[in-house]
Tab-separated table of C-alpha atoms and ligand atoms in Angstrom:
chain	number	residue	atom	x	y	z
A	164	UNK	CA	99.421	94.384	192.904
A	165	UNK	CA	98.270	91.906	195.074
A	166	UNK	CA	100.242	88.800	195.408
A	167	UNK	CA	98.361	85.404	196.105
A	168	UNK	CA	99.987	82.743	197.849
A	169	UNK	CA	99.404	78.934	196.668
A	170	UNK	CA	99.527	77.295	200.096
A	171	UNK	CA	99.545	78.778	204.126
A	172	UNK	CA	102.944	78.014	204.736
A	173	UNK	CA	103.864	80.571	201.845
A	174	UNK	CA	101.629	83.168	203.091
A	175	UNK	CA	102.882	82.935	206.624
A	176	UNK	CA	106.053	83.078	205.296
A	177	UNK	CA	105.375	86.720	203.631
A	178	UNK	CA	103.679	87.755	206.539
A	179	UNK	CA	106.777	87.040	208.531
A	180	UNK	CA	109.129	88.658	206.505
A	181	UNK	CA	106.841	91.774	205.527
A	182	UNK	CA	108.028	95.166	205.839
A	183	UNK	CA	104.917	97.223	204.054
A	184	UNK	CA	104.437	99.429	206.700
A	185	UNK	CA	107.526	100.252	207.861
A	186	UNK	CA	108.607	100.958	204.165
A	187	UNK	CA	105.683	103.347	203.771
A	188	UNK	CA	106.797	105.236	206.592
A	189	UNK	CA	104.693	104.023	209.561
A	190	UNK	CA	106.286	102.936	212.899
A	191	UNK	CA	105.676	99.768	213.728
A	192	UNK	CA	108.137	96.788	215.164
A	193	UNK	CA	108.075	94.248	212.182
A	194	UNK	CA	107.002	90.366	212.626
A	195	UNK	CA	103.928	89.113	212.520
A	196	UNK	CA	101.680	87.758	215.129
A	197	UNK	CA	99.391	85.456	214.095
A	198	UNK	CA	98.997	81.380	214.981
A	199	UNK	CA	96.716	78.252	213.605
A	200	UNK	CA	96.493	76.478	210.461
A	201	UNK	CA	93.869	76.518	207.949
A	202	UNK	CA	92.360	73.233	209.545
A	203	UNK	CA	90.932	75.740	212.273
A	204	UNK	CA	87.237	76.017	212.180
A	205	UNK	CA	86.821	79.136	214.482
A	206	UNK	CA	89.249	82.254	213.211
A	207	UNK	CA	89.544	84.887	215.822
A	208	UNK	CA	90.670	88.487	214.690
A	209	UNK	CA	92.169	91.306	216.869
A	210	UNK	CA	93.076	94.796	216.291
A	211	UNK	CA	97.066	94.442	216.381
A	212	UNK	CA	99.688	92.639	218.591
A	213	UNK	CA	100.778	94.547	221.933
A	214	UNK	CA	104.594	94.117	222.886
A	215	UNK	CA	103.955	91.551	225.026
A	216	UNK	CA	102.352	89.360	221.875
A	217	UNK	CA	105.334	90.539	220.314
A	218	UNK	CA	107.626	88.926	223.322
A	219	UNK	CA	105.865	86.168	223.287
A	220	UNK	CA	105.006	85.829	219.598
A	221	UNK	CA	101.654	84.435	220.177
A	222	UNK	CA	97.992	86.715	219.849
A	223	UNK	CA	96.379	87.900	223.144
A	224	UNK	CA	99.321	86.711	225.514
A	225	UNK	CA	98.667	88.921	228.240
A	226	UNK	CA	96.053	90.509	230.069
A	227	UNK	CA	94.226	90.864	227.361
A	228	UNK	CA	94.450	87.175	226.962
A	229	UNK	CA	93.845	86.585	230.255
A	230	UNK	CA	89.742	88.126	229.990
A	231	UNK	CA	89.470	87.043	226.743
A	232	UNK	CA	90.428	83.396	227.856
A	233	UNK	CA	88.148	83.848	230.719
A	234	UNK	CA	85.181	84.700	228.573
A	235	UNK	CA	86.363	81.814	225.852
A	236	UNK	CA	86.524	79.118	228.642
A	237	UNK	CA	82.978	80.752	229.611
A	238	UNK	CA	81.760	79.480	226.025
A	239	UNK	CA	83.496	76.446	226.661
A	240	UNK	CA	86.537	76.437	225.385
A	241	UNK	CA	89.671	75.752	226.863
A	242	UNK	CA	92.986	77.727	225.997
A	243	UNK	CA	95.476	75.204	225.309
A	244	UNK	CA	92.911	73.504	223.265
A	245	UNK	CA	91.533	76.829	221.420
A	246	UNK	CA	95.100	77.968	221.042
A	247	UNK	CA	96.064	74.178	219.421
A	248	UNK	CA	93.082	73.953	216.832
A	249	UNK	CA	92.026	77.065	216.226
A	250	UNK	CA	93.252	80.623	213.737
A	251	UNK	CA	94.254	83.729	215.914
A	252	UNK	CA	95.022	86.895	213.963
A	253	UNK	CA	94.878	90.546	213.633
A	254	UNK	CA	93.733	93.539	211.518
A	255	UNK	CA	97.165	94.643	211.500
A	256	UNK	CA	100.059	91.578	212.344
A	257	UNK	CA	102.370	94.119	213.462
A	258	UNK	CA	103.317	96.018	216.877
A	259	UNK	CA	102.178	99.587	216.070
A	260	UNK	CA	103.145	101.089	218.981
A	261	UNK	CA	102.424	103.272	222.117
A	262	UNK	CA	99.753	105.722	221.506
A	263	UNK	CA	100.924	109.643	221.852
A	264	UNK	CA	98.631	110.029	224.765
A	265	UNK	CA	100.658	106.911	226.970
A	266	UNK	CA	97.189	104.965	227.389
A	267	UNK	CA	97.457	101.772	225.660
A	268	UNK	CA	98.746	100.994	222.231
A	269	UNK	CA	98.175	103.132	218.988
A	270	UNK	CA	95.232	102.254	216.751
A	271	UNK	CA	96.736	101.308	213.052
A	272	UNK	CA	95.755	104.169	210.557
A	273	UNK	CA	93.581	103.265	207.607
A	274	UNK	CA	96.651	102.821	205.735
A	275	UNK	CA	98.124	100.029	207.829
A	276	UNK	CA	94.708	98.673	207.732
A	277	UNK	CA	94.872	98.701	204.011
A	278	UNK	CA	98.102	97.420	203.347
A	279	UNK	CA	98.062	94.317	205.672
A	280	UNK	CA	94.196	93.612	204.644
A	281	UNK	CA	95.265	91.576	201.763
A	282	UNK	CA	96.793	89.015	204.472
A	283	UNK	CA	93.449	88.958	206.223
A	284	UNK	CA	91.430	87.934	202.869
A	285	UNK	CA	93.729	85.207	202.175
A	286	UNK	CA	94.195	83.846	205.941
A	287	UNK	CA	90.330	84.025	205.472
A	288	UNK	CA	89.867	82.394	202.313
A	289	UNK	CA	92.467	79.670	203.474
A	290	UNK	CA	90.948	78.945	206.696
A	291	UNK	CA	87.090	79.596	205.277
A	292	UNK	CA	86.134	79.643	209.225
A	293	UNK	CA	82.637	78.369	210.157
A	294	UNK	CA	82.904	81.049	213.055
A	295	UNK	CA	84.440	84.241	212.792
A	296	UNK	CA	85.068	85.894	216.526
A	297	UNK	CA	85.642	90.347	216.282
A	298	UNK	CA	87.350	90.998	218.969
A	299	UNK	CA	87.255	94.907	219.131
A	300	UNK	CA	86.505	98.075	217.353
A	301	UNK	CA	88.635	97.656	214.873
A	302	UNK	CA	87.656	94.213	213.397
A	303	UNK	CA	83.870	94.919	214.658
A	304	UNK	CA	84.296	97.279	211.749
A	305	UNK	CA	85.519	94.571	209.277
A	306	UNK	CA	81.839	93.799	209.035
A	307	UNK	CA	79.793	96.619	210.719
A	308	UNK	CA	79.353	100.460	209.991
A	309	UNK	CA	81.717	102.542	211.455
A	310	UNK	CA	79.161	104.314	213.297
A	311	UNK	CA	77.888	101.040	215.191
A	312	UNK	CA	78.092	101.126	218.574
A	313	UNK	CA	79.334	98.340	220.311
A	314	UNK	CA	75.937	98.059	222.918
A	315	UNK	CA	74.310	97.653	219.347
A	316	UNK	CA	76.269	94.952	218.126
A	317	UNK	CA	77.881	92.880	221.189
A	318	UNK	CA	75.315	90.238	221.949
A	319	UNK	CA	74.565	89.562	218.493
A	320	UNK	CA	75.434	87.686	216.004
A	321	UNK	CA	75.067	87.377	212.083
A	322	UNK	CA	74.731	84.261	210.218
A	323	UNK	CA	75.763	84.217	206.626
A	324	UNK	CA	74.159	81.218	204.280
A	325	UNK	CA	76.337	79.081	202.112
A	326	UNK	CA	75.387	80.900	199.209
A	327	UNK	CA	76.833	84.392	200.693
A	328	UNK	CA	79.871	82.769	200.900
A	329	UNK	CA	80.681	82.062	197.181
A	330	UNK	CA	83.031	85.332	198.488
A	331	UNK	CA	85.005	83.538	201.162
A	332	UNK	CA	86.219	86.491	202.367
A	333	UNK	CA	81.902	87.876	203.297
A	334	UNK	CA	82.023	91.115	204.815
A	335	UNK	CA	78.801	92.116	203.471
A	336	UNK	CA	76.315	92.433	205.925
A	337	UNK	CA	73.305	92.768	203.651
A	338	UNK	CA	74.068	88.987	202.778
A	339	UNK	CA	73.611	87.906	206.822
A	340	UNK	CA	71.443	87.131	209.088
A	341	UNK	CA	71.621	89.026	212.194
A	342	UNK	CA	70.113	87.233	215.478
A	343	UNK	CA	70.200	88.366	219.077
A	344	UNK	CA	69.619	84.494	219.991
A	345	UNK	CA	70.770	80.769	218.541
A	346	UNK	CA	68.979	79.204	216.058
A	347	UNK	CA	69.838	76.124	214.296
A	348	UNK	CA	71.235	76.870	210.807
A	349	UNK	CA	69.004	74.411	208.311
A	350	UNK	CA	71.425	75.121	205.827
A	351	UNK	CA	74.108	73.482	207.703
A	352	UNK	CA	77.876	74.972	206.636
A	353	UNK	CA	76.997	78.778	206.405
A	354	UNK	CA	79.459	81.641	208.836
A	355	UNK	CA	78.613	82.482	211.876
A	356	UNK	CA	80.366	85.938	213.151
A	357	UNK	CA	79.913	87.017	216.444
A	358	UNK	CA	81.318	90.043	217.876
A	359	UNK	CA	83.683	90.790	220.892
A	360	UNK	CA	84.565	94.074	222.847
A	361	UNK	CA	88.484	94.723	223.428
A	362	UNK	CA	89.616	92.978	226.357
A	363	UNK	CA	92.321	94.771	226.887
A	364	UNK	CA	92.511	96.237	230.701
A	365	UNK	CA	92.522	99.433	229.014
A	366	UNK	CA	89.054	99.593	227.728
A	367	UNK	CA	86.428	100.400	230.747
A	368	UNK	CA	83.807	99.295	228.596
A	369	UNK	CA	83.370	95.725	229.451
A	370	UNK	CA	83.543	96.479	233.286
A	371	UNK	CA	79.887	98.394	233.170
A	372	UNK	CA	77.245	96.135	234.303
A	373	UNK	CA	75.401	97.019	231.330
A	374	UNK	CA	77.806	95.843	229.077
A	375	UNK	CA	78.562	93.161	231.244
A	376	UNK	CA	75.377	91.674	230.266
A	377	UNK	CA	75.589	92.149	227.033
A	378	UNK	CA	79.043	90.504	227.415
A	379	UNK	CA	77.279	87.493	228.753
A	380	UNK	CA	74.867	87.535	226.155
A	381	UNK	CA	77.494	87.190	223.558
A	382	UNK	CA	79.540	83.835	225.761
A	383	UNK	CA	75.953	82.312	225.353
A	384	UNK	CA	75.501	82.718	221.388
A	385	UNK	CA	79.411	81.430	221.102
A	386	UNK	CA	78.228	78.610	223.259
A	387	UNK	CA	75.134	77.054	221.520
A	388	UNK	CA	77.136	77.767	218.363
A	389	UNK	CA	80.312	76.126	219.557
A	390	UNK	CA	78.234	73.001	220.825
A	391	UNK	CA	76.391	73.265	217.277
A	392	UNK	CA	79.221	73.378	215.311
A	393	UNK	CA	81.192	70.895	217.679
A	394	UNK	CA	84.485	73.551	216.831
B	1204	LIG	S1	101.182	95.262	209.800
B	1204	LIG	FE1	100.773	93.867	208.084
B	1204	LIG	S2	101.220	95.063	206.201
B	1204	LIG	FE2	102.155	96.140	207.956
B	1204	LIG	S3	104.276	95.395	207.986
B	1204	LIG	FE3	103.087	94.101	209.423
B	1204	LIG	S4	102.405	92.326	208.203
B	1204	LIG	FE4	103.094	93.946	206.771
């Protein structure tokens, strides 16, 4: 059974202590990573912590910080000020690991995904974020198909209506908009999400001029809707 948590502090207090997936067997280095309040407008997920997060205890702290801070500050946001005000978190909270192969860190299974997910909902539903950033495969996939491809999806952006969000926790695409460009909500407090590639130095992906552009094309929707929003 799921347990719900009355206020933040008490979920980030589970969180901390939570042992789920080391008790089931999988081989992760307990503690969450996660930081922000549920003041923050903008809520940025990730796939999982690296070790240096896990140093550090604070989301994208290394190189993966550094391009996704570059690419942030491109939308016009500055770190210390993004870090300060706004929700950084994870599909899964917890280290999970060096993959087998030595390249990079280990993608959580479906089961890690499933047992930390309840976390997500309710930082979600706490925070309700007028702007949800995807930052990778993994959380691309909160919201899109598993078979999207991210030249399909990064440059975009879906808009969900206050009415789609009587579920605070909207991962239904059918109840978005999707856009390729900024326009003015007339509705005024719906979700926008907007989708990320990995920025880990690992991934090749975002190097491609191709993708590049698309890349680009993604800074200028979190732009307009950052100056929008004002977040
Ligand atoms: S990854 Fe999530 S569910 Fe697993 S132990 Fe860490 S906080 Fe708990």
């Amino acid at each position: 059974m799921t347990t719900t948590y009355d206020t933040m502090t008490d979920l980030h207090a589970a969180m901390r202590g939570c042992r789920r997936c080391l008790e089931q067997g999988h081989a992760i280095t307990p503690g969450a990573i996660f930081s922000g309040q549920a003041a923050a407008q903008v809520m940025l997920i990730g796939q999982a912590p690296g070790v240096t997060e896990v140093e550090a205890k604070r989301p994208f702290n290394a190189s993966s910080g550094r391009r996704l801070f570059q690419w942030l500050e491109q939308a016009g946001w500055q770190e210390d000020d993004f870090r300060a005000r706004q929700y950084m978190t994870a599909v899964t909270k917890c280290y999970p690991g060096k993959d087998k192969s030595g390249k990079g860190d280990r993608v959580p299974t479906k089961t890690e995904q499933a047992l930390c997910r309840p976390f997500l909902a309710q930082e979600i539903a706490f925070v309700r974020p007028r702007l949800l950033i995807l930052v990778g495969g993994l959380a691309i996939k909160l919201l899109y198909p598993a078979n999207a491809r991210l030249q399909e999806v990064i440059g975009t952006a879906v808009y969900f209506p206050p009415a789609a969000l009587h579920n605070p926790v909207q991962f239904d695409l059918s109840q978005g908009q999707q856009l390729t460009a900024f326009a003015p909500a007339q509705d005024g407090n719906g979700r926008w999400v907007v989708p990320l590639p990995h920025p880990s130095g690992a991934s090749l992906w975002p190097n491609k001029p191709a993708n590049q552009a698309l890349i680009n094309r993604a800074i200028d929707l979190l732009s307009a809707i950052r100056e929008h929003g004002a977040f």
